[in-house]
Amino acid sequence: MIYVTGSIRGRLGKYQKLLEKIDLRSQDDLYVVGDIIGDGTDSIKLLEDMSMRSNVFAVLGDNEYFAHKIMTDIADENGAMRGKLPEVMPSDIEGTVKEFLLMDDEGRSWVMEYLCEMSLYEEINAGGREYLLIHSGIGDFDPDKSVSDYGIKELALSVTDYKKIYYPGKILVTGHTPTYKIDKSFRGQIYRNGEHIALNCAEEGGGYLAVVCLDTGEEYYI
């Protein structure tokens, strides 16, 4: 089975409960469409767990992009500190960067490398359908361009237009935008229409961690 989730935001406990709920087996795959790290307290531990699982795949989100940018400004490729923290940084990644500072050089080097290796998108066939997994959207979309022609700005830092069909016959699976902001009737639920699945069920003060099985369409919530 192929599962997709997103917007875990450093909440290791929710992630662990998710794995238990879907009973992830060695023959299954789990894709995480960005905002893996965030304002939770265990972003680094979450990355470590994911990295040790050969069937868990990370797609780069804006939190990962901005965290990596700051990390590479303050540490060299070997993890040795070489600069000071910026006076202002996004609140969503502040806790993650503080965790990063507490690591040794080897650990910091590993985190930067793991973030750098995250894919910008994944193309999946499951249950007789084609899916495109990205974090946030396809900015400056041109129907004559392949998804491989887009970069970080377009795929990890833009916003999806959920009224638009991007690639006919291919369902776009995204995180980033909370579902209640797409359609209030989907508050706390996975958003679906014919060409889109949006997974970020977060709300102010909490919300759900959601996962969908692409083979069956079944939804799970933590």
CSV table of C-alpha atoms in Angstrom, one decimal:
chain,number,residue,atom,x,y,z
A,1,MET,CA,0.0,0.0,0.0
A,2,ILE,CA,1.1,3.6,-0.6
A,3,TYR,CA,0.3,6.2,2.0
A,4,VAL,CA,0.7,10.0,2.0
A,5,THR,CA,0.8,12.4,4.8
A,6,GLY,CA,2.2,15.9,5.5
A,7,SER,CA,2.5,18.8,7.9
A,8,ILE,CA,3.7,16.7,10.8
A,9,ARG,CA,5.6,19.8,12.0
A,10,GLY,CA,7.9,18.1,14.5
A,11,ARG,CA,5.2,16.2,16.4
A,12,LEU,CA,6.9,12.9,16.8
A,13,GLY,CA,4.2,11.4,19.0
A,14,LYS,CA,1.5,12.0,16.3
A,15,TYR,CA,3.8,10.5,13.7
A,16,GLN,CA,4.4,7.4,15.8
A,17,LYS,CA,0.6,7.0,16.3
A,18,LEU,CA,0.1,7.4,12.6
A,19,LEU,CA,2.5,4.6,11.8
A,20,GLU,CA,0.7,2.4,14.3
A,21,LYS,CA,-2.7,3.3,12.9
A,22,ILE,CA,-1.9,2.4,9.3
A,23,ASP,CA,0.2,-0.5,10.5
A,24,LEU,CA,3.0,0.4,8.1
A,25,ARG,CA,4.7,-2.8,6.8
A,26,SER,CA,8.0,-3.2,5.1
A,27,GLN,CA,6.2,-3.7,1.7
A,28,ASP,CA,4.3,-0.4,2.2
A,29,ASP,CA,5.5,3.1,1.3
A,30,LEU,CA,4.8,6.3,3.2
A,31,TYR,CA,5.4,9.7,1.5
A,32,VAL,CA,5.5,12.9,3.6
A,33,VAL,CA,4.8,16.0,1.6
A,34,GLY,CA,6.7,18.7,3.5
A,35,ASP,CA,6.5,20.7,6.7
A,36,ILE,CA,7.9,17.7,8.4
A,37,ILE,CA,9.7,19.9,10.8
A,38,GLY,CA,8.0,22.8,12.6
A,39,ASP,CA,6.9,24.1,15.9
A,40,GLY,CA,6.8,20.7,17.6
A,41,THR,CA,9.5,19.8,20.0
A,42,ASP,CA,11.0,16.7,18.2
A,43,SER,CA,11.8,17.7,14.7
A,44,ILE,CA,15.3,16.3,14.7
A,45,LYS,CA,14.2,13.0,16.2
A,46,LEU,CA,11.4,12.8,13.6
A,47,LEU,CA,13.9,13.3,10.8
A,48,GLU,CA,16.1,10.6,12.3
A,49,ASP,CA,13.3,8.1,12.5
A,50,MET,CA,12.2,8.8,8.9
A,51,SER,CA,15.8,8.4,7.7
A,52,MET,CA,16.1,5.0,9.2
A,53,ARG,CA,13.1,3.7,7.3
A,54,SER,CA,13.8,2.7,3.7
A,55,ASN,CA,10.1,2.9,2.9
A,56,VAL,CA,9.5,6.5,4.2
A,57,PHE,CA,10.1,9.3,1.7
A,58,ALA,CA,10.4,13.0,2.3
A,59,VAL,CA,9.2,15.7,-0.1
A,60,LEU,CA,10.7,19.2,0.6
A,61,GLY,CA,8.4,21.8,2.1
A,62,ASP,CA,9.0,25.5,2.9
A,63,ASN,CA,9.8,24.7,6.5
A,64,GLU,CA,12.6,22.4,5.4
A,65,TYR,CA,13.9,24.9,2.8
A,66,PHE,CA,14.1,27.8,5.2
A,67,ALA,CA,15.6,25.7,8.0
A,68,HIS,CA,18.3,24.4,5.7
A,69,LYS,CA,19.0,27.9,4.5
A,70,ILE,CA,19.6,29.1,8.1
A,71,MET,CA,21.6,25.9,9.0
A,72,THR,CA,24.0,26.3,6.0
A,73,ASP,CA,24.5,30.0,7.0
A,74,ILE,CA,25.6,29.1,10.5
A,75,ALA,CA,27.4,25.8,10.0
A,76,ASP,CA,29.8,24.4,7.3
A,77,GLU,CA,29.2,21.2,5.5
A,78,ASN,CA,31.0,19.3,8.3
A,79,GLY,CA,28.6,20.7,10.9
A,80,ALA,CA,31.2,23.1,12.5
A,81,MET,CA,29.6,26.4,13.6
A,82,ARG,CA,30.8,29.4,11.6
A,83,GLY,CA,28.2,32.1,12.0
A,84,LYS,CA,25.5,33.6,14.3
A,85,LEU,CA,21.8,33.0,14.1
A,86,PRO,CA,19.8,35.6,12.3
A,87,GLU,CA,18.1,38.1,14.6
A,88,VAL,CA,14.7,37.1,13.1
A,89,MET,CA,13.7,33.7,11.8
A,90,PRO,CA,10.3,32.1,11.0
A,91,SER,CA,8.6,31.0,14.2
A,92,ASP,CA,7.7,27.7,12.5
A,93,ILE,CA,11.3,26.6,12.4
A,94,GLU,CA,12.8,28.4,15.4
A,95,GLY,CA,12.5,25.3,17.6
A,96,THR,CA,14.1,23.1,15.0
A,97,VAL,CA,17.1,25.4,14.6
A,98,LYS,CA,17.6,25.4,18.4
A,99,GLU,CA,17.6,21.6,18.3
A,100,PHE,CA,20.2,21.8,15.5
A,101,LEU,CA,22.4,24.0,17.7
A,102,LEU,CA,22.5,21.4,20.5
A,103,MET,CA,23.8,18.6,18.2
A,104,ASP,CA,27.5,17.8,17.6
A,105,ASP,CA,29.2,18.6,14.3
A,106,GLU,CA,28.5,15.1,12.9
A,107,GLY,CA,24.8,15.4,13.7
A,108,ARG,CA,24.5,18.8,12.2
A,109,SER,CA,26.2,17.7,9.1
A,110,TRP,CA,23.8,14.8,8.8
A,111,VAL,CA,20.7,17.0,9.2
A,112,MET,CA,21.8,19.4,6.5
A,113,GLU,CA,22.6,16.5,4.1
A,114,TYR,CA,19.3,14.8,4.8
A,115,LEU,CA,17.3,18.0,4.1
A,116,CYS,CA,19.3,18.7,1.0
A,117,GLU,CA,18.5,15.2,-0.4
A,118,MET,CA,14.7,15.6,-0.1
A,119,SER,CA,12.9,15.4,-3.4
A,120,LEU,CA,10.8,18.3,-4.8
A,121,TYR,CA,8.1,16.0,-6.1
A,122,GLU,CA,7.1,12.4,-6.5
A,123,GLU,CA,5.1,10.8,-9.3
A,124,ILE,CA,3.1,7.7,-8.1
A,125,ASN,CA,0.8,5.2,-9.7
A,126,ALA,CA,-1.6,3.5,-7.3
A,127,GLY,CA,-5.1,2.0,-7.4
A,128,GLY,CA,-5.2,2.6,-11.2
A,129,ARG,CA,-4.7,6.3,-10.9
A,130,GLU,CA,-1.7,8.7,-11.4
A,131,TYR,CA,-0.7,11.1,-8.6
A,132,LEU,CA,1.8,14.0,-8.4
A,133,LEU,CA,3.0,14.6,-4.8
A,134,ILE,CA,4.3,18.1,-4.0
A,135,HIS,CA,4.3,20.3,-1.0
A,136,SER,CA,2.6,23.5,-1.8
A,137,GLY,CA,1.7,24.1,-5.5
A,138,ILE,CA,3.1,24.7,-8.9
A,139,GLY,CA,3.9,28.4,-9.2
A,140,ASP,CA,4.0,30.1,-12.6
A,141,PHE,CA,2.3,27.0,-14.1
A,142,ASP,CA,2.7,26.4,-17.8
A,143,PRO,CA,0.9,23.4,-19.2
A,144,ASP,CA,3.6,22.9,-21.8
A,145,LYS,CA,6.2,22.4,-19.1
A,146,SER,CA,7.0,19.1,-17.3
A,147,VAL,CA,7.0,19.1,-13.5
A,148,SER,CA,10.7,18.4,-13.7
A,149,ASP,CA,11.2,21.9,-15.2
A,150,TYR,CA,10.1,23.5,-11.9
A,151,GLY,CA,12.3,24.4,-9.0
A,152,ILE,CA,12.0,25.0,-5.3
A,153,LYS,CA,10.3,28.4,-5.6
A,154,GLU,CA,7.5,26.9,-7.7
A,155,LEU,CA,7.0,23.6,-5.9
A,156,ALA,CA,7.8,24.3,-2.3
A,157,LEU,CA,7.1,28.0,-1.8
A,158,SER,CA,4.0,28.7,-3.9
A,159,VAL,CA,0.3,28.1,-3.3
A,160,THR,CA,-2.0,25.6,-5.2
A,161,ASP,CA,-5.1,26.9,-7.0
A,162,TYR,CA,-7.5,24.2,-6.0
A,163,LYS,CA,-9.9,25.2,-8.8
A,164,LYS,CA,-7.3,24.5,-11.5
A,165,ILE,CA,-6.6,21.3,-13.3
A,166,TYR,CA,-2.8,21.2,-13.6
A,167,TYR,CA,-2.2,17.9,-15.4
A,168,PRO,CA,-5.4,16.2,-16.7
A,169,GLY,CA,-5.7,12.7,-15.5
A,170,LYS,CA,-3.2,13.2,-12.7
A,171,ILE,CA,-4.3,14.0,-9.1
A,172,LEU,CA,-2.3,16.6,-7.3
A,173,VAL,CA,-1.6,15.7,-3.6
A,174,THR,CA,-0.4,18.6,-1.5
A,175,GLY,CA,0.1,19.8,2.1
A,176,HIS,CA,0.9,23.4,3.1
A,177,THR,CA,-2.5,25.0,2.8
A,178,PRO,CA,-4.9,24.1,5.7
A,179,THR,CA,-8.0,22.4,4.3
A,180,TYR,CA,-10.4,24.8,6.0
A,181,LYS,CA,-8.8,27.7,4.1
A,182,ILE,CA,-9.6,25.9,0.8
A,183,ASP,CA,-13.2,25.1,1.8
A,184,LYS,CA,-14.7,25.7,5.2
A,185,SER,CA,-16.8,22.6,4.9
A,186,PHE,CA,-13.6,20.5,5.0
A,187,ARG,CA,-12.4,21.8,8.4
A,188,GLY,CA,-10.5,19.0,10.1
A,189,GLN,CA,-10.8,16.7,7.1
A,190,ILE,CA,-8.8,15.9,4.0
A,191,TYR,CA,-9.9,18.0,1.1
A,192,ARG,CA,-10.8,16.3,-2.2
A,193,ASN,CA,-12.1,17.2,-5.5
A,194,GLY,CA,-11.7,15.5,-8.8
A,195,GLU,CA,-8.1,16.6,-9.4
A,196,HIS,CA,-6.8,17.4,-5.9
A,197,ILE,CA,-6.2,15.9,-2.5
A,198,ALA,CA,-5.0,18.3,0.3
A,199,LEU,CA,-3.8,16.8,3.5
A,200,ASN,CA,-3.0,19.6,5.9
A,201,CYS,CA,-5.8,19.3,8.5
A,202,ALA,CA,-4.1,21.7,11.0
A,203,GLU,CA,-6.0,24.4,12.7
A,204,GLU,CA,-5.0,27.1,15.2
A,205,GLY,CA,-4.2,25.4,18.4
A,206,GLY,CA,-4.0,21.9,17.0
A,207,GLY,CA,-6.0,19.9,14.4
A,208,TYR,CA,-5.4,16.5,12.9
A,209,LEU,CA,-2.5,14.7,11.3
A,210,ALA,CA,-4.1,13.1,8.3
A,211,VAL,CA,-3.0,10.3,6.0
A,212,VAL,CA,-4.6,8.8,2.9
A,213,CYS,CA,-4.0,5.5,1.3
A,214,LEU,CA,-3.7,6.1,-2.5
A,215,ASP,CA,-4.5,2.4,-3.3
A,216,THR,CA,-7.9,2.4,-1.5
A,217,GLY,CA,-8.7,6.1,-0.8
A,218,GLU,CA,-9.1,5.3,2.9
A,219,GLU,CA,-8.4,8.2,5.2
A,220,TYR,CA,-6.9,8.1,8.7
A,221,TYR,CA,-6.7,10.8,11.4
A,222,ILE,CA,-4.6,11.3,14.5
